[in-house]
Amino acid sequence: MSQSIVIRGATVVNPDAIAVADVLIIDGVIAGVGGSLQADIELDGTGCYLSSGFVDLHTHLREPGKEEAETIESGSRAAALGGYTAVVAMPNTDPAQDNVETVRFVREQGIVAGLCEVVPSGCITIGRLGKQLVPYARLVEEGVTLFTDDGTGVQDAQLMQRALMLGKQLGITMAQHCEVASLTTGAVMHDGECCSSMGVPGWPSIAEEQMVRRDIGLVRATGAKMHFLHLSTAGSVDLVRAAKAEGLPITAEVTPHHLALQDELLRGFDPVFKVNPPLRTAADIEALKSGIADGTIDAVATDHAPHAGHTKEQPLDAAPPGMLGLETALGVLNTAVSVSPQQIASLMSWAPARIAEVSQRHGRPIAVGEPANIAVWDTSTVWTVSRDHLSSKSRNTPFHGMDLRGRVRHTIFNGELVVRDGKALK
Ligand code: DOR
């Protein structure tokens, strides 16, 4: 029998209520909320919120293929430290997650690491090459529910339409990386004033918005579910808002970095700020925030994209895009955006659990009988990010040296204490 755990003094965050209560966990399940509870392990939750564990819809774990940047184990540890009890593993591995063996490997390595649930996504097209559809039914049998070619968008509209038609039949979700590649050739940053003054090739907002617009049309035509990954522009938020008002089955995420950082940061040509889609303008950031406020944006997802030092520390045009995100997500969101504890839980746990279809186990109410996947976090601790103290194998955080408000104290995965007082226990 596993050790019982009691968390004392935290404010329990549920969709319908928020109140201080002790929480007891026995054998992987919430066994008590409130009352006089005793357990083997006592955790201090005072000054913290206690919610269902966070669920990241967008994590690059790099294994198989780029283990020098991250492994499933190191990425899972970073996730647990960030309060995540489940992460969706992006498919741009090598080999790509377009086959049963790779999907099974990723899931199983997650189980071996035992720090959070690793939920493999599947590719939309074989090898993410945008030419041939993956046999989805085989991957659905393996439990895959979210399909994406993330890192690239599916350029061919007819192919995307067929993917959505099959998606509709199988009840799965297509998640699009919205980028019309012919509009972003060679681009290193947002195509705006800053980019022009630096004299580097730009990634225009329209390259994202064109694909959002096209795919909304395809969703309207097919009735299939679509999730928009890492939206970054004001125009995209407007398009999604209108599509949702029509009742289309669309969901959308933004990243913490797109809410907190502007294109101006690239003036120093530092590749740590290079990301795809790129950091945008202050007006875009305001639009993303209003998308959060009115529910147009369902989820905050990290796009945790580790890159080994020797690849990232190159000139801006040669460096790969991507930033670390798992360990800083809560602090960045809470620092950059005015959000309530219930909004945080909704954006980082309840909604992404539904989108990833893991809500039998994650993103559930804190109530007796529910699975014990739990994060205990505060919104008041100010801490300074140091790339040397993050547990990811890579160092490419754009938040190095910045003060963030809000931090994860404890994470409980499947009833097991995996992070205690901000330290990973395995
Ligand atoms: O910046 C990014 N990095 N955006 C993506 O879509 C892919 C990711 C990566 O895999 O490095």
Tab-separated table of N, CA and C in Angstrom, residues 4-147:
chain	number	residue	atom	x	y	z
A	4	SER	N	0.103	7.341	2.628
A	4	SER	CA	-0.963	8.347	2.532
A	4	SER	C	-0.353	9.744	2.694
A	5	ILE	N	-1.019	10.717	2.085
A	5	ILE	CA	-0.506	12.103	2.074
A	5	ILE	C	-1.630	13.031	2.501
A	6	VAL	N	-1.304	14.003	3.346
A	6	VAL	CA	-2.285	15.060	3.601
A	6	VAL	C	-1.647	16.413	3.285
A	7	ILE	N	-2.389	17.249	2.569
A	7	ILE	CA	-1.926	18.607	2.263
A	7	ILE	C	-2.764	19.548	3.121
A	8	ARG	N	-2.067	20.312	3.957
A	8	ARG	CA	-2.794	21.129	4.930
A	8	ARG	C	-2.799	22.615	4.538
A	9	GLY	N	-3.975	23.198	4.669
A	9	GLY	CA	-4.083	24.654	4.654
A	9	GLY	C	-4.154	25.313	3.289
A	10	ALA	N	-4.217	24.521	2.204
A	10	ALA	CA	-4.275	25.142	0.863
A	10	ALA	C	-5.720	25.525	0.527
A	11	THR	N	-5.843	26.467	-0.396
A	11	THR	CA	-7.159	26.844	-0.907
A	11	THR	C	-7.466	25.951	-2.109
A	12	VAL	N	-8.495	25.136	-1.963
A	12	VAL	CA	-8.844	24.163	-3.006
A	12	VAL	C	-9.615	24.872	-4.117
A	13	VAL	N	-9.140	24.688	-5.352
A	13	VAL	CA	-9.735	25.377	-6.508
A	13	VAL	C	-10.546	24.376	-7.317
A	14	ASN	N	-11.845	24.569	-7.332
A	14	ASN	CA	-12.744	23.767	-8.153
A	14	ASN	C	-13.539	24.701	-9.056
A	15	PRO	N	-14.130	24.173	-10.146
A	15	PRO	CA	-14.877	25.059	-11.050
A	15	PRO	C	-16.019	25.803	-10.347
A	16	ASP	N	-16.640	25.166	-9.348
A	16	ASP	CA	-17.812	25.793	-8.734
A	16	ASP	C	-17.530	26.418	-7.374
A	17	ALA	N	-16.325	26.232	-6.847
A	17	ALA	CA	-16.052	26.763	-5.500
A	17	ALA	C	-14.564	26.852	-5.259
A	18	ILE	N	-14.210	27.739	-4.321
A	18	ILE	CA	-12.813	27.890	-3.947
A	18	ILE	C	-12.797	28.129	-2.443
A	19	ALA	N	-12.171	27.206	-1.691
A	19	ALA	CA	-12.242	27.286	-0.223
A	19	ALA	C	-11.065	26.544	0.398
A	20	VAL	N	-10.653	27.013	1.562
A	20	VAL	CA	-9.552	26.350	2.273
A	20	VAL	C	-10.037	25.009	2.809
A	21	ALA	N	-9.246	23.952	2.542
A	21	ALA	CA	-9.581	22.624	3.090
A	21	ALA	C	-8.339	21.744	3.037
A	22	ASP	N	-8.164	20.892	4.031
A	22	ASP	CA	-7.100	19.887	3.957
A	22	ASP	C	-7.548	18.792	2.983
A	23	VAL	N	-6.555	18.187	2.315
A	23	VAL	CA	-6.886	17.148	1.319
A	23	VAL	C	-6.065	15.904	1.627
A	24	LEU	N	-6.752	14.763	1.692
A	24	LEU	CA	-6.109	13.488	2.011
A	24	LEU	C	-6.063	12.600	0.768
A	25	ILE	N	-4.891	11.963	0.572
A	25	ILE	CA	-4.725	11.066	-0.580
A	25	ILE	C	-4.299	9.695	-0.060
A	26	ILE	N	-5.029	8.687	-0.477
A	26	ILE	CA	-4.669	7.306	-0.124
A	26	ILE	C	-4.795	6.441	-1.371
A	27	ASP	N	-3.732	5.684	-1.648
A	27	ASP	CA	-3.756	4.736	-2.772
A	27	ASP	C	-4.183	5.364	-4.092
A	28	GLY	N	-3.619	6.523	-4.387
A	28	GLY	CA	-3.837	7.131	-5.695
A	28	GLY	C	-5.143	7.883	-5.846
A	29	VAL	N	-5.913	7.975	-4.766
A	29	VAL	CA	-7.246	8.562	-4.874
A	29	VAL	C	-7.419	9.611	-3.771
A	30	ILE	N	-8.196	10.634	-4.047
A	30	ILE	CA	-8.526	11.612	-3.013
A	30	ILE	C	-9.505	10.942	-2.043
A	31	ALA	N	-9.062	10.845	-0.781
A	31	ALA	CA	-9.849	10.080	0.200
A	31	ALA	C	-10.576	10.992	1.181
A	32	GLY	N	-10.212	12.276	1.183
A	32	GLY	CA	-10.905	13.186	2.089
A	32	GLY	C	-10.636	14.620	1.704
A	33	VAL	N	-11.636	15.470	1.840
A	33	VAL	CA	-11.471	16.917	1.633
A	33	VAL	C	-12.146	17.591	2.816
A	34	GLY	N	-11.322	18.228	3.674
A	34	GLY	CA	-11.863	18.856	4.882
A	34	GLY	C	-12.027	17.843	5.996
A	35	GLY	N	-12.271	18.354	7.200
A	35	GLY	CA	-12.419	17.482	8.364
A	35	GLY	C	-11.063	17.208	8.993
A	36	SER	N	-11.028	16.290	9.912
A	36	SER	CA	-9.790	16.007	10.631
A	36	SER	C	-9.098	14.813	9.965
A	37	LEU	N	-8.022	15.095	9.246
A	37	LEU	CA	-7.401	14.080	8.395
A	37	LEU	C	-5.986	13.781	8.874
A	38	GLN	N	-5.610	12.520	8.893
A	38	GLN	CA	-4.262	12.105	9.307
A	38	GLN	C	-3.635	11.274	8.200
A	39	ALA	N	-2.300	11.397	8.047
A	39	ALA	CA	-1.635	10.621	6.998
A	39	ALA	C	-0.172	10.423	7.342
A	40	ASP	N	0.509	9.561	6.545
A	40	ASP	CA	1.944	9.298	6.755
A	40	ASP	C	2.772	10.540	6.412
A	41	ILE	N	2.404	11.205	5.318
A	41	ILE	CA	3.185	12.370	4.859
A	41	ILE	C	2.333	13.626	5.023
A	42	GLU	N	2.902	14.631	5.668
A	42	GLU	CA	2.190	15.907	5.876
A	42	GLU	C	2.827	16.967	4.991
A	43	LEU	N	2.042	17.625	4.158
A	43	LEU	CA	2.576	18.684	3.303
A	43	LEU	C	1.954	20.011	3.685
A	44	ASP	N	2.789	21.054	3.649
A	44	ASP	CA	2.290	22.384	3.970
A	44	ASP	C	1.735	23.036	2.705
A	45	GLY	N	0.468	23.396	2.752
A	45	GLY	CA	-0.149	24.069	1.607
A	45	GLY	C	-0.555	25.499	1.923
A	46	THR	N	-0.136	26.011	3.087
A	46	THR	CA	-0.604	27.358	3.458
A	46	THR	C	-0.086	28.397	2.469
A	47	GLY	N	-0.942	29.321	2.133
A	47	GLY	CA	-0.580	30.367	1.163
A	47	GLY	C	-0.645	29.884	-0.272
A	48	CYS	N	-1.068	28.620	-0.470
A	48	CYS	CA	-1.095	28.039	-1.825
A	48	CYS	C	-2.523	27.732	-2.280
A	49	TYR	N	-2.642	27.558	-3.569
A	49	TYR	CA	-3.850	26.980	-4.162
A	49	TYR	C	-3.573	25.518	-4.460
A	50	LEU	N	-4.629	24.720	-4.404
A	50	LEU	CA	-4.512	23.294	-4.716
A	50	LEU	C	-5.541	22.999	-5.806
A	51	SER	N	-5.061	22.530	-6.942
A	51	SER	CA	-5.975	22.242	-8.056
A	51	SER	C	-5.598	20.903	-8.662
A	52	SER	N	-6.398	20.472	-9.625
A	52	SER	CA	-5.978	19.320	-10.418
A	52	SER	C	-4.649	19.683	-11.090
A	53	GLY	N	-3.794	18.681	-11.307
A	53	GLY	CA	-2.480	18.923	-11.902
A	53	GLY	C	-2.618	19.554	-13.282
A	54	PHE	N	-1.595	20.310	-13.664
A	54	PHE	CA	-1.640	20.973	-14.966
A	54	PHE	C	-1.462	19.939	-16.086
A	55	VAL	N	-1.991	20.301	-17.254
A	55	VAL	CA	-1.907	19.441	-18.445
A	55	VAL	C	-1.344	20.304	-19.566
A	56	ASP	N	-0.207	19.907	-20.093
A	56	ASP	CA	0.383	20.704	-21.182
A	56	ASP	C	0.040	20.079	-22.527
A	57	LEU	N	-0.600	20.863	-23.366
A	57	LEU	CA	-0.993	20.378	-24.690
A	57	LEU	C	0.162	20.390	-25.678
A	58	HIS	N	1.342	20.885	-25.275
A	58	HIS	CA	2.351	21.180	-26.296
A	58	HIS	C	3.769	21.102	-25.716
A	59	THR	N	4.276	19.858	-25.599
A	59	THR	CA	5.616	19.658	-25.042
A	59	THR	C	6.490	18.915	-26.050
A	60	HIS	N	7.645	19.466	-26.329
A	60	HIS	CA	8.625	18.750	-27.165
A	60	HIS	C	9.587	18.032	-26.223
A	61	LEU	N	9.504	16.706	-26.202
A	61	LEU	CA	10.357	15.934	-25.289
A	61	LEU	C	11.636	15.453	-25.965
A	62	ARG	N	11.682	15.551	-27.300
A	62	ARG	CA	12.903	15.288	-28.089
A	62	ARG	C	13.351	13.848	-28.173
A	63	GLU	N	12.746	12.962	-27.433
A	63	GLU	CA	13.133	11.555	-27.498
A	63	GLU	C	12.008	10.766	-28.153
A	64	PRO	N	12.283	9.952	-29.164
A	64	PRO	CA	13.586	9.596	-29.702
A	64	PRO	C	14.154	10.645	-30.659
A	65	GLY	N	15.477	10.691	-30.720
A	65	GLY	CA	16.142	11.446	-31.787
A	65	GLY	C	17.072	12.542	-31.336
A	66	LYS	N	16.638	13.347	-30.349
A	66	LYS	CA	17.491	14.474	-29.941
A	66	LYS	C	17.684	14.458	-28.428
A	67	GLU	N	18.181	13.338	-27.952
A	67	GLU	CA	18.302	13.157	-26.494
A	67	GLU	C	19.328	14.094	-25.879
A	68	GLU	N	20.192	14.685	-26.707
A	68	GLU	CA	21.146	15.660	-26.137
A	68	GLU	C	20.404	16.917	-25.661
A	69	ALA	N	19.235	17.186	-26.236
A	69	ALA	CA	18.471	18.378	-25.849
A	69	ALA	C	17.512	18.107	-24.694
A	70	GLU	N	16.893	16.928	-24.708
A	70	GLU	CA	15.932	16.542	-23.661
A	70	GLU	C	15.674	15.056	-23.811
A	71	THR	N	15.292	14.428	-22.717
A	71	THR	CA	14.806	13.047	-22.799
A	71	THR	C	13.396	13.024	-22.209
A	72	ILE	N	12.736	11.906	-22.400
A	72	ILE	CA	11.393	11.809	-21.822
A	72	ILE	C	11.493	11.937	-20.307
A	73	GLU	N	12.572	11.386	-19.742
A	73	GLU	CA	12.729	11.484	-18.292
A	73	GLU	C	13.016	12.934	-17.861
A	74	SER	N	13.963	13.591	-18.517
A	74	SER	CA	14.306	14.959	-18.073
A	74	SER	C	13.138	15.918	-18.329
A	75	GLY	N	12.446	15.721	-19.446
A	75	GLY	CA	11.296	16.578	-19.742
A	75	GLY	C	10.147	16.329	-18.774
A	76	SER	N	9.970	15.057	-18.396
A	76	SER	CA	8.911	14.737	-17.419
A	76	SER	C	9.218	15.369	-16.073
A	77	ARG	N	10.507	15.407	-15.735
A	77	ARG	CA	10.882	16.015	-14.444
A	77	ARG	C	10.605	17.522	-14.493
A	78	ALA	N	10.964	18.147	-15.606
A	78	ALA	CA	10.680	19.576	-15.755
A	78	ALA	C	9.176	19.818	-15.659
A	79	ALA	N	8.406	18.907	-16.260
A	79	ALA	CA	6.943	19.039	-16.235
A	79	ALA	C	6.430	18.958	-14.791
A	80	ALA	N	6.897	17.946	-14.058
A	80	ALA	CA	6.430	17.773	-12.677
A	80	ALA	C	6.778	19.016	-11.852
A	81	LEU	N	7.973	19.557	-12.062
A	81	LEU	CA	8.366	20.761	-11.319
A	81	LEU	C	7.477	21.952	-11.687
A	82	GLY	N	6.929	21.915	-12.891
A	82	GLY	CA	6.024	22.978	-13.320
A	82	GLY	C	4.584	22.720	-12.912
A	83	GLY	N	4.332	21.648	-12.170
A	83	GLY	CA	2.971	21.362	-11.710
A	83	GLY	C	2.165	20.499	-12.669
A	84	TYR	N	2.812	19.988	-13.714
A	84	TYR	CA	2.091	19.192	-14.716
A	84	TYR	C	2.013	17.729	-14.288
A	85	THR	N	0.823	17.160	-14.436
A	85	THR	CA	0.667	15.728	-14.220
A	85	THR	C	0.435	14.999	-15.540
A	86	ALA	N	0.291	15.756	-16.634
A	86	ALA	CA	0.208	15.142	-17.964
A	86	ALA	C	0.750	16.128	-18.995
A	87	VAL	N	1.483	15.583	-19.964
A	87	VAL	CA	1.964	16.424	-21.071
A	87	VAL	C	1.711	15.696	-22.386
A	88	VAL	N	1.282	16.451	-23.388
A	88	VAL	CA	1.132	15.880	-24.727
A	88	VAL	C	2.478	16.031	-25.432
A	89	ALA	N	3.046	14.877	-25.835
A	89	ALA	CA	4.368	14.871	-26.474
A	89	ALA	C	4.208	15.166	-27.958
A	90	MET	N	4.852	16.218	-28.403
A	90	MET	CA	4.762	16.621	-29.818
A	90	MET	C	5.474	15.588	-30.703
A	91	PRO	N	5.045	15.499	-31.968
A	91	PRO	CA	5.461	14.349	-32.786
A	91	PRO	C	6.725	14.582	-33.605
A	92	ASN	N	7.372	15.767	-33.466
A	92	ASN	CA	8.542	16.012	-34.335
A	92	ASN	C	9.809	15.420	-33.729
A	93	THR	N	9.688	14.110	-33.456
A	93	THR	CA	10.817	13.329	-32.976
A	93	THR	C	11.471	12.673	-34.198
A	94	ASP	N	12.507	11.883	-33.960
A	94	ASP	CA	13.162	11.172	-35.060
A	94	ASP	C	13.402	9.726	-34.628
A	95	PRO	N	12.640	8.731	-35.104
A	95	PRO	CA	11.557	8.871	-36.073
A	95	PRO	C	10.375	9.677	-35.522
A	96	ALA	N	9.597	10.214	-36.468
A	96	ALA	CA	8.413	10.992	-36.085
A	96	ALA	C	7.346	10.054	-35.513
A	97	GLN	N	6.408	10.629	-34.764
A	97	GLN	CA	5.357	9.830	-34.127
A	97	GLN	C	4.209	9.560	-35.124
A	98	ASP	N	4.579	8.891	-36.219
A	98	ASP	CA	3.573	8.562	-37.230
A	98	ASP	C	3.325	7.063	-37.284
A	99	ASN	N	3.829	6.329	-36.283
A	99	ASN	CA	3.709	4.866	-36.312
A	99	ASN	C	3.517	4.336	-34.884
A	100	VAL	N	2.969	3.132	-34.827
A	100	VAL	CA	2.602	2.534	-33.541
A	100	VAL	C	3.823	2.366	-32.638
A	101	GLU	N	4.951	1.920	-33.213
A	101	GLU	CA	6.125	1.604	-32.386
A	101	GLU	C	6.622	2.854	-31.662
A	102	THR	N	6.712	3.948	-32.379
A	102	THR	CA	7.251	5.170	-31.769
A	102	THR	C	6.285	5.707	-30.713
A	103	VAL	N	5.016	5.697	-31.032
A	103	VAL	CA	4.002	6.183	-30.080
A	103	VAL	C	4.045	5.342	-28.793
A	104	ARG	N	4.146	4.017	-28.990
A	104	ARG	CA	4.222	3.113	-27.831
A	104	ARG	C	5.488	3.397	-27.014
A	105	PHE	N	6.606	3.595	-27.708
A	105	PHE	CA	7.881	3.868	-27.028
A	105	PHE	C	7.764	5.130	-26.164
A	106	VAL	N	7.197	6.179	-26.738
A	106	VAL	CA	7.102	7.456	-26.014
A	106	VAL	C	6.223	7.272	-24.770
A	107	ARG	N	5.096	6.608	-24.952
A	107	ARG	CA	4.203	6.408	-23.804
A	107	ARG	C	4.902	5.581	-22.713
A	108	GLU	N	5.589	4.512	-23.157
A	108	GLU	CA	6.205	3.610	-22.176
A	108	GLU	C	7.366	4.275	-21.438
A	109	GLN	N	8.158	5.073	-22.149
A	109	GLN	CA	9.250	5.779	-21.469
A	109	GLN	C	8.696	6.743	-20.424
A	110	GLY	N	7.540	7.300	-20.722
A	110	GLY	CA	6.873	8.168	-19.745
A	110	GLY	C	6.492	7.388	-18.497
A	111	ILE	N	6.026	6.155	-18.710
A	111	ILE	CA	5.644	5.316	-17.560
A	111	ILE	C	6.892	4.959	-16.749
A	112	VAL	N	7.989	4.658	-17.447
A	112	VAL	CA	9.244	4.315	-16.755
A	112	VAL	C	9.704	5.506	-15.914
A	113	ALA	N	9.637	6.716	-16.479
A	113	ALA	CA	10.085	7.907	-15.733
A	113	ALA	C	9.179	8.135	-14.520
A	114	GLY	N	7.889	7.920	-14.694
A	114	GLY	CA	6.955	7.948	-13.557
A	114	GLY	C	6.779	9.312	-12.906
A	115	LEU	N	7.004	10.373	-13.662
A	115	LEU	CA	6.904	11.725	-13.078
A	115	LEU	C	5.635	12.448	-13.505
A	116	CYS	N	5.086	12.047	-14.635
A	116	CYS	CA	3.814	12.593	-15.122
A	116	CYS	C	3.357	11.660	-16.234
A	117	GLU	N	2.115	11.827	-16.675
A	117	GLU	CA	1.660	10.995	-17.794
A	117	GLU	C	2.136	11.624	-19.102
A	118	VAL	N	2.803	10.838	-19.919
A	118	VAL	CA	3.244	11.313	-21.230
A	118	VAL	C	2.241	10.793	-22.258
A	119	VAL	N	1.580	11.726	-22.908
A	119	VAL	CA	0.482	11.410	-23.824
A	119	VAL	C	0.973	11.682	-25.244
A	120	PRO	N	1.305	10.645	-26.015
A	120	PRO	CA	1.857	10.926	-27.346
A	120	PRO	C	0.799	11.490	-28.293
A	121	SER	N	1.171	12.511	-29.038
A	121	SER	CA	0.339	12.942	-30.170
A	121	SER	C	0.783	12.109	-31.373
A	122	GLY	N	-0.039	12.110	-32.414
A	122	GLY	CA	0.361	11.450	-33.660
A	122	GLY	C	0.532	12.491	-34.745
A	123	CYS	N	1.294	12.142	-35.764
A	123	CYS	CA	1.448	13.071	-36.906
A	123	CYS	C	0.171	13.084	-37.746
A	124	ILE	N	-0.067	14.198	-38.426
A	124	ILE	CA	-1.154	14.236	-39.418
A	124	ILE	C	-0.674	13.574	-40.710
A	125	THR	N	0.578	13.849	-41.096
A	125	THR	CA	1.100	13.255	-42.334
A	125	THR	C	2.374	12.461	-42.037
A	126	ILE	N	2.636	11.498	-42.880
A	126	ILE	CA	3.789	10.608	-42.668
A	126	ILE	C	5.075	11.426	-42.698
A	127	GLY	N	5.867	11.257	-41.665
A	127	GLY	CA	7.137	11.984	-41.558
A	127	GLY	C	6.948	13.484	-41.414
A	128	ARG	N	5.728	13.936	-41.184
A	128	ARG	CA	5.400	15.374	-41.123
A	128	ARG	C	5.800	16.080	-42.411
A	129	LEU	N	5.726	15.315	-43.521
A	129	LEU	CA	6.193	15.877	-44.790
A	129	LEU	C	5.068	16.507	-45.598
A	130	GLY	N	3.839	16.377	-45.104
A	130	GLY	CA	2.725	17.059	-45.762
A	130	GLY	C	2.280	16.432	-47.066
A	131	LYS	N	2.609	15.150	-47.274
A	131	LYS	CA	2.288	14.506	-48.562
A	131	LYS	C	1.235	13.405	-48.427
A	132	GLN	N	1.332	12.611	-47.370
A	132	GLN	CA	0.519	11.403	-47.273
A	132	GLN	C	-0.034	11.282	-45.859
A	133	LEU	N	-1.325	10.984	-45.756
A	133	LEU	CA	-1.928	10.911	-44.420
A	133	LEU	C	-1.476	9.662	-43.658
A	134	VAL	N	-1.372	9.807	-42.365
A	134	VAL	CA	-1.039	8.688	-41.477
A	134	VAL	C	-2.283	7.796	-41.346
A	135	PRO	N	-2.117	6.477	-41.252
A	135	PRO	CA	-3.291	5.624	-40.973
A	135	PRO	C	-3.762	5.841	-39.527
A	136	TYR	N	-4.674	6.800	-39.360
A	136	TYR	CA	-5.049	7.246	-38.007
A	136	TYR	C	-5.629	6.128	-37.143
A	137	ALA	N	-6.411	5.244	-37.775
A	137	ALA	CA	-7.133	4.235	-36.964
A	137	ALA	C	-6.153	3.390	-36.146
A	138	ARG	N	-4.968	3.076	-36.725
A	138	ARG	CA	-3.977	2.266	-36.007
A	138	ARG	C	-3.498	3.015	-34.753
A	139	LEU	N	-3.317	4.319	-34.904
A	139	LEU	CA	-2.834	5.101	-33.756
A	139	LEU	C	-3.966	5.338	-32.746
A	140	VAL	N	-5.178	5.447	-33.246
A	140	VAL	CA	-6.322	5.595	-32.333
A	140	VAL	C	-6.424	4.353	-31.444
A	141	GLU	N	-6.160	3.178	-32.047
A	141	GLU	CA	-6.162	1.942	-31.236
A	141	GLU	C	-5.117	1.996	-30.124
A	142	GLU	N	-4.056	2.769	-30.366
A	142	GLU	CA	-3.005	2.945	-29.345
A	142	GLU	C	-3.361	4.047	-28.356
A	143	GLY	N	-4.537	4.625	-28.505
A	143	GLY	CA	-4.987	5.645	-27.555
A	143	GLY	C	-4.662	7.072	-27.972
A	144	VAL	N	-4.179	7.272	-29.211
A	144	VAL	CA	-3.859	8.642	-29.639
A	144	VAL	C	-5.154	9.352	-30.023
A	145	THR	N	-5.318	10.580	-29.516
A	145	THR	CA	-6.544	11.330	-29.820
A	145	THR	C	-6.252	12.674	-30.475
A	146	LEU	N	-4.984	13.132	-30.400
A	146	LEU	CA	-4.620	14.450	-30.927
A	146	LEU	C	-3.546	14.261	-32.002
A	147	PHE	N	-3.798	14.813	-33.184
A	147	PHE	CA	-2.883	14.621	-34.309
A	147	PHE	C	-2.393	15.980	-34.796
